[in-house]
Coordinates of C-alpha atoms in Angstrom, one line a residue:
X1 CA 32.5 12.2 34.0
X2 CA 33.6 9.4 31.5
X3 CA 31.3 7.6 29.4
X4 CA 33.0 4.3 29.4
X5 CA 34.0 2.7 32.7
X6 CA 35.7 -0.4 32.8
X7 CA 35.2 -1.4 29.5
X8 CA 31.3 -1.0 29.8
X9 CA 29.1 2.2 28.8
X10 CA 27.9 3.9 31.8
X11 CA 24.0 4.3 32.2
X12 CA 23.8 8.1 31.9
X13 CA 24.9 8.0 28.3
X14 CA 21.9 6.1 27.3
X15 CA 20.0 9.4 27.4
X16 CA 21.3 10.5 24.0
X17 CA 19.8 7.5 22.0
X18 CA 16.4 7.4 24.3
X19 CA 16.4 11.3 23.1
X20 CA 16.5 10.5 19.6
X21 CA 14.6 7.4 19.9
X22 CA 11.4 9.9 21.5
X23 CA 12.3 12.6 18.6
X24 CA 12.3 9.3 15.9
X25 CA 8.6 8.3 17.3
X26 CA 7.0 11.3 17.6
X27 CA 8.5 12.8 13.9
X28 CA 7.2 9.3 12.1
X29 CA 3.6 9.5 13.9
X30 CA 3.2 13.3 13.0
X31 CA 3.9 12.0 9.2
X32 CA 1.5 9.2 9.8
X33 CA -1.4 11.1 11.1
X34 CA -1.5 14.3 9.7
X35 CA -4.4 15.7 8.5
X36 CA -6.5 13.3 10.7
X37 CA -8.1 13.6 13.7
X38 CA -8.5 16.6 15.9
X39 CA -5.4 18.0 14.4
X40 CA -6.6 18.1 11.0
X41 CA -6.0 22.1 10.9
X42 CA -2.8 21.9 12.5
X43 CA -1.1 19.2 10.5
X44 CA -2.4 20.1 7.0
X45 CA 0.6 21.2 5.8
X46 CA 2.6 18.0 6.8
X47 CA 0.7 16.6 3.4
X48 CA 2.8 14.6 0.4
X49 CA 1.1 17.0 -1.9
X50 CA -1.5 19.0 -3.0
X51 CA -2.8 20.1 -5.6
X52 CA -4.2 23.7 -6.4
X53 CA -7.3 24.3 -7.8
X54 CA -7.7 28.4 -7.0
X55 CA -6.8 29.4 -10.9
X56 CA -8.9 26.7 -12.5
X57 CA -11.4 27.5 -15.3
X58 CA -9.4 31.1 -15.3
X59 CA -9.7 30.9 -19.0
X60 CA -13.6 31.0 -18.7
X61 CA -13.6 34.5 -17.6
X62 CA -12.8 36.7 -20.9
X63 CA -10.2 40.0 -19.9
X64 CA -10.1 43.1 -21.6
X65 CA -7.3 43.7 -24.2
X66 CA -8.1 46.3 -26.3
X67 CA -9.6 49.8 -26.0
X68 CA -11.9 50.1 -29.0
X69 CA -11.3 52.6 -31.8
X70 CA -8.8 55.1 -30.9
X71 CA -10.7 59.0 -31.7
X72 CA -9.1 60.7 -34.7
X73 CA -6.3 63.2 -34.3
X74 CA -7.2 66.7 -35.5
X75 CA -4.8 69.7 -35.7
X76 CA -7.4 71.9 -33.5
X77 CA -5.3 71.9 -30.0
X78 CA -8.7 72.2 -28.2
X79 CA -9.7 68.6 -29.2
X80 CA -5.9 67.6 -28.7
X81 CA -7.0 68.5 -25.4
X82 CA -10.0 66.5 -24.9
X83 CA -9.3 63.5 -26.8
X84 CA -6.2 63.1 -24.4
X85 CA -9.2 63.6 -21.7
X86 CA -11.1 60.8 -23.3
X87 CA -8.0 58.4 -23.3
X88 CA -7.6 59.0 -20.0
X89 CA -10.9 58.2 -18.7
X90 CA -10.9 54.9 -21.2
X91 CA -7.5 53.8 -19.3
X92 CA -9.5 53.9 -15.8
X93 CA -12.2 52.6 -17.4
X94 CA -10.5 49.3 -18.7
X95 CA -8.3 48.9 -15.6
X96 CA -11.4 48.6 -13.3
X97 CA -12.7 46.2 -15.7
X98 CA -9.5 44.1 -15.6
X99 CA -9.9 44.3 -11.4
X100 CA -13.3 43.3 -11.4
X101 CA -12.2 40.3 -14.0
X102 CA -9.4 39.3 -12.1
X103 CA -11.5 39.2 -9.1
X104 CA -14.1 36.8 -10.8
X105 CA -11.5 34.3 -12.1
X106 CA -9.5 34.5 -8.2
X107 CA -13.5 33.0 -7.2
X108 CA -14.2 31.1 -10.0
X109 CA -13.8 27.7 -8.3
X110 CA -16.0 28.9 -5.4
X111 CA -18.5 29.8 -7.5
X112 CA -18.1 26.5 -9.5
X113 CA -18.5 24.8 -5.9
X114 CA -15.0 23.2 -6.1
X115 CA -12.5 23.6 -3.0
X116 CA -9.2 25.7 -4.1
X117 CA -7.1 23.0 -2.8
X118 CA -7.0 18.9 -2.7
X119 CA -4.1 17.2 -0.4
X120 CA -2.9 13.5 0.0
X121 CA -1.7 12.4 2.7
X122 CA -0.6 8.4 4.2
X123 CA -4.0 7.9 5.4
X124 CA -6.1 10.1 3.7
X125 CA -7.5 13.0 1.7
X126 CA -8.5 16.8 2.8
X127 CA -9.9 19.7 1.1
X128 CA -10.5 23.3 1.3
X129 CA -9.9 27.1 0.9
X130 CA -7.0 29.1 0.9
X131 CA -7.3 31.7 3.5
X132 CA -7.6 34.9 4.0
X133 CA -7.5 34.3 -0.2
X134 CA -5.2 32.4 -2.5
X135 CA -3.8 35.8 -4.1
X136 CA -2.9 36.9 -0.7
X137 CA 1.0 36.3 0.6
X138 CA 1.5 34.3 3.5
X139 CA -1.7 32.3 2.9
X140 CA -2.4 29.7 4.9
X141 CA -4.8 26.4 4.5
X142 CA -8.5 26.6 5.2
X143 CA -9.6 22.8 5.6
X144 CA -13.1 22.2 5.1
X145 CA -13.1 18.4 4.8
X146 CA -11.4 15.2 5.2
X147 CA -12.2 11.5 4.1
X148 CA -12.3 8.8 6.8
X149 CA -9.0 7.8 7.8
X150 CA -8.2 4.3 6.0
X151 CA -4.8 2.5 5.3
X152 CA -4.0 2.6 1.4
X153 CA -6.4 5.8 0.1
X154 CA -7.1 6.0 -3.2
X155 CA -8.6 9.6 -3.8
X156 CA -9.8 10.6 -7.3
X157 CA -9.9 13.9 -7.9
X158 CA -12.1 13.7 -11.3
X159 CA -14.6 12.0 -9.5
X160 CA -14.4 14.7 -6.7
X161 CA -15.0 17.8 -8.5
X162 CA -17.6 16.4 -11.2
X163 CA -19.8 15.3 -8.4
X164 CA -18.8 18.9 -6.4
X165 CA -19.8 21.0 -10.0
X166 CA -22.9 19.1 -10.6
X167 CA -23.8 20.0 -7.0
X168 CA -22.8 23.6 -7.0
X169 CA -24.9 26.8 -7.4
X170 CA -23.9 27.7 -11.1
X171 CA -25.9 24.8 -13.3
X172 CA -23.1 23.6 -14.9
X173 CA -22.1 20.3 -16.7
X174 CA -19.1 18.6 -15.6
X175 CA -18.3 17.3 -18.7
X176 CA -18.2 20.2 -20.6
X177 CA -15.6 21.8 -18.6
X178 CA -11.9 19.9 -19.4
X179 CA -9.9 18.3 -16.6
X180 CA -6.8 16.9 -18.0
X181 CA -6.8 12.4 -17.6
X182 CA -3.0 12.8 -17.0
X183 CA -4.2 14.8 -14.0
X184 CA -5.8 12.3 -12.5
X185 CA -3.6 9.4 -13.9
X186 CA -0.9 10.7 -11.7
X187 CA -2.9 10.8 -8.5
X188 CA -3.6 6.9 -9.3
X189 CA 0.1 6.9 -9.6
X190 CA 0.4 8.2 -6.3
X191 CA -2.2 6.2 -4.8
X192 CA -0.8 3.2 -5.6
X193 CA 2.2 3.5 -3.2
X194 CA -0.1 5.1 -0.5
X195 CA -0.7 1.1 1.4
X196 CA 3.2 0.8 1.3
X197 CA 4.5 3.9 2.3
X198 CA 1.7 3.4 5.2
X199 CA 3.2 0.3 6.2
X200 CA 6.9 1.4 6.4
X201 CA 6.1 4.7 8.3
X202 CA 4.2 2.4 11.0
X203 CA 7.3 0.1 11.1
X204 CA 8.9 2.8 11.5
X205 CA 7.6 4.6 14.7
X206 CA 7.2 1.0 16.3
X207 CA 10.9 0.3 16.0
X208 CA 11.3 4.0 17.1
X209 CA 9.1 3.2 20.1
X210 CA 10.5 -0.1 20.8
X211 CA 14.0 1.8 20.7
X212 CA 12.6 4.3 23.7
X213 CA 11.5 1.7 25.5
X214 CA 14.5 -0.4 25.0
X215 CA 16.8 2.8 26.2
X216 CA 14.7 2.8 29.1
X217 CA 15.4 -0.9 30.2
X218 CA 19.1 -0.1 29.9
X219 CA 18.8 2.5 31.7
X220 CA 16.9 0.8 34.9
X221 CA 18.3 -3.0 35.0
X222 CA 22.2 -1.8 34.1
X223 CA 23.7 0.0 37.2
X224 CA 26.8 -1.1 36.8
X225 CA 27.6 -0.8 32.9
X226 CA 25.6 -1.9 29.8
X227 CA 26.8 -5.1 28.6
X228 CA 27.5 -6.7 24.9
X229 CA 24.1 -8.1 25.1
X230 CA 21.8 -5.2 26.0
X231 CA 24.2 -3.5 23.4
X232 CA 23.6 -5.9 20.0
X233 CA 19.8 -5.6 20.3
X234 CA 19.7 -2.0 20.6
X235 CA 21.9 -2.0 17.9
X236 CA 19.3 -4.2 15.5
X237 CA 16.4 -2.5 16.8
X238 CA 17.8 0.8 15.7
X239 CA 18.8 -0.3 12.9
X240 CA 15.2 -1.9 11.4
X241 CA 13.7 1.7 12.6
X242 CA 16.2 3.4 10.8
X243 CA 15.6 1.2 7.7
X244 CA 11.9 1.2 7.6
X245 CA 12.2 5.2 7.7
X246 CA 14.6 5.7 5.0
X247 CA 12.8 3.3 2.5
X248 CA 9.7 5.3 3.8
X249 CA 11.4 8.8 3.2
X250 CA 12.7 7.8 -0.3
X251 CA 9.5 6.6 -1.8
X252 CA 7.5 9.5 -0.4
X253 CA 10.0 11.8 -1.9
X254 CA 9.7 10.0 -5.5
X255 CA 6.7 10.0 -5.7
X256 CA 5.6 13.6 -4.4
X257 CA 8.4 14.8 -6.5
X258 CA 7.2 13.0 -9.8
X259 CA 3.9 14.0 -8.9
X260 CA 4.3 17.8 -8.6
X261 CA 5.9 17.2 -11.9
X262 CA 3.6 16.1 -14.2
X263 CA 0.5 17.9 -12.7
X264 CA 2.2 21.2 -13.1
X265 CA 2.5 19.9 -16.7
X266 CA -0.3 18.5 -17.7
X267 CA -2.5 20.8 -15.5
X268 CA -1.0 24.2 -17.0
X269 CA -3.2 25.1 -19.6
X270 CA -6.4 24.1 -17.1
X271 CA -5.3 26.6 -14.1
X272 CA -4.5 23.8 -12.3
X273 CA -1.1 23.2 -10.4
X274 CA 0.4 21.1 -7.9
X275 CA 2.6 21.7 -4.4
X276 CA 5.4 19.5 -2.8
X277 CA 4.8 18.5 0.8
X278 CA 8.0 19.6 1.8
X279 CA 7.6 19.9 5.5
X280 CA 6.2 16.1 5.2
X281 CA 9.8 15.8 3.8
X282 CA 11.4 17.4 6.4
X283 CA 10.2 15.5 9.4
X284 CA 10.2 12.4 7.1
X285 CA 14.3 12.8 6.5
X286 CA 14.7 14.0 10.3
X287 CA 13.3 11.3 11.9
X288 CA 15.4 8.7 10.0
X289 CA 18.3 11.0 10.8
X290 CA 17.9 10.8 14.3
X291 CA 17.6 6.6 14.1
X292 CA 20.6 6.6 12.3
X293 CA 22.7 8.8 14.7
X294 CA 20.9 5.8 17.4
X295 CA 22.1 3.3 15.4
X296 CA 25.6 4.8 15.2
X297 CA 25.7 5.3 18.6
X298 CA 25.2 2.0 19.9
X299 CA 27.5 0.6 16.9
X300 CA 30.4 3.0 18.8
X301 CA 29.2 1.5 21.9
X302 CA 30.3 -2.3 20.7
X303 CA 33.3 -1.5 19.8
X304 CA 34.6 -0.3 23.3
X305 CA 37.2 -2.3 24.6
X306 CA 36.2 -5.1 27.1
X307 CA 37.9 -6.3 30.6
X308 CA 36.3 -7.8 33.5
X309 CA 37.7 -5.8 36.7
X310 CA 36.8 -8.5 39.0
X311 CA 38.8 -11.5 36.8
X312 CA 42.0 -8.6 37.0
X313 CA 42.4 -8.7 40.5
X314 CA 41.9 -12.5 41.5
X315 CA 44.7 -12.7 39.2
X316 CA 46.5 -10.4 40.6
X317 CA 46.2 -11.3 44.0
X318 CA 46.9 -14.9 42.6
X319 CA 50.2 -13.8 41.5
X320 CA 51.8 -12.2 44.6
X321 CA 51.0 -14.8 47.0
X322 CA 53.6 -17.1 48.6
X323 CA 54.2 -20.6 49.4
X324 CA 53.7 -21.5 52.3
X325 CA 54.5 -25.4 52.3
X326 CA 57.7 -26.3 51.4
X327 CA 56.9 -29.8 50.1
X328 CA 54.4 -28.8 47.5
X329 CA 56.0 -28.3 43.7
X330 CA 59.3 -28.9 42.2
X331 CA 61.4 -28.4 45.1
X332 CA 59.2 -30.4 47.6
X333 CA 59.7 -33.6 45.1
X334 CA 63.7 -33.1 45.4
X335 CA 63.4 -32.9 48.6
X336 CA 61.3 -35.6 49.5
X337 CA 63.8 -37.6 47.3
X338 CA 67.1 -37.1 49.0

């Protein structure tokens, strides 16, 4: 079945942009909402970034490097014998104590009363565990708590854990353990582009909407064809979605990007470390590919070539029909003359 007809786009191929247009909307409100709600769980990993806290203070917990005095050799094969004994049961020795170390520093932040993990998102912050445990592969996000859900969130993260510290079960000052300022520097670097990027991703998902809904019309009021008209505002309407996603995108990406980047920096020597949202980027990027591919679509649309059918055959007919009165034009005037 053609798409065009008579110059005009038939109604059934309007299902491809209200397709995207549906995909657009729900991809942008999935970045706008995540980790709020009821889906908090679910949508924690759709975060612009977060930062890891599971190895912090790891160089409060002293490790075994040395085994003591070695025993003196002797020629006497018997005590050959059992000083190699004696090593032997020092290596155990010192490798359970490296375990048992390793397994203190893996639940130092616990212990501290810190989360392992902190995570931004547009419209607010969430914390919690790693789970089943941050050394373990495929581990997953535990969230434990959120703050309220608020347009432009400005978390602080120095502010967080000194108040969490002073509040845990070891009795600890704050102050006397170290957080890098460039740590939290960043973060207000980040936070600072938290109210706009809110703004262009709810532009975004109400042009997206208003795109559906738009398809929709087209598709119920346009039997015949969809006209120029219907056309050129599907065309601007996909076009401001599209534009209010990829300034959206962009930003985000900076900034997560720029983040990651410094807090991995200045955070090294501290234990603590910083993770890209990248499936916030995904969905981000594929939503604002999906309003392009709109846009584009209705763009292709204009440019069909237009001809009115009905105009065509009044012509037409006008065309082959004959005189029927021999005094009307040029000939009748001769006539009438002689």
């Amino acid at each position: 079945m053609p798409i065009v007809r008579d110059g005009r786009i038939r109604p059934f191929a309007v299902v491809l942009p209200l397709i995207l247009s549906i995909a657009g909307f729900v991809l942008a409100m999935i970045a706008l909402f995540a980790g709020t709600g009821s889906q908090q769980q679910a949508l924690e990993e759709y975060h612009l970034i977060a930062i890891n806290m599971s190895n912090f203070g790891h160089d409060l917990v002293p490790t075994p490097t040395s085994s003591g005095s070695q025993p003196t050799a002797t020629d006497d094969s018997f005590w050959d014998e059992i000083q190699d004994g004696l090593d032997d049961i020092g290596d155990d020795i010192l490798d359970e104590l490296s375990d048992i170390s390793n397994d203190i520093a893996d639940q130092l932040a616990q212990e501290l009363g810190i989360s392992q993990w902190y995570s931004l998102h547009i419209m607010n912050a969430c914390e919690g565990d790693f789970a089943p445990n941050a050394t373990s592969p495929g581990a997953w996000y535990n969230t434990t708590n959120c703050t309220a859900q608020a347009p432009g969130v400005h978390f602080n993260l120095t502010d967080v854990l000194q108040k969490e510290i002073d509040e845990g079960p070891l009795n600890i000052n704050a102050a006397d353990i170290p957080i890098p300022s460039k740590i939290q520097e960043t973060i207000d670097y980040l936070n600072s582009f938290l109210l706009a990027v809110f703004v262009l991703y709810v532009l975004g998902a109400a042009f997206s909407g208003l795109s559906f809904l738009s398809c929709i019309v087209a598709l119920t009021i346009s039997r015949s064809g969809i006209g120029r008209g219907v056309i050129a505002i599907n065309i601007v309407i996909s076009a401001l979605a599209m534009l209010t996603l990829a300034i959206g995108s962009a930003i985000a990406t900076a900034i997560s990007k720029k983040g990651v980047s410094e807090i991995n920096d200045a955070g090294d020597e501290a234990g603590i470390s910083a993770i890209e949202g990248t499936k916030f980027m995904i969905i981000s990027w594929v939503a604002f590919a999906v309003m392009f591919v709109t846009m584009l679509f209705w763009s292709a649309s204009c440019c069909f070539p237009r001809r009115s059918a009905g105009t065509t055959t009044a012509y037409r007919e006008k065309g082959t029909r004959a005189s029927t009165d021999s005094h009307r034009g040029l000939l009748g005037i001769f006539r009438r003359r002689r």
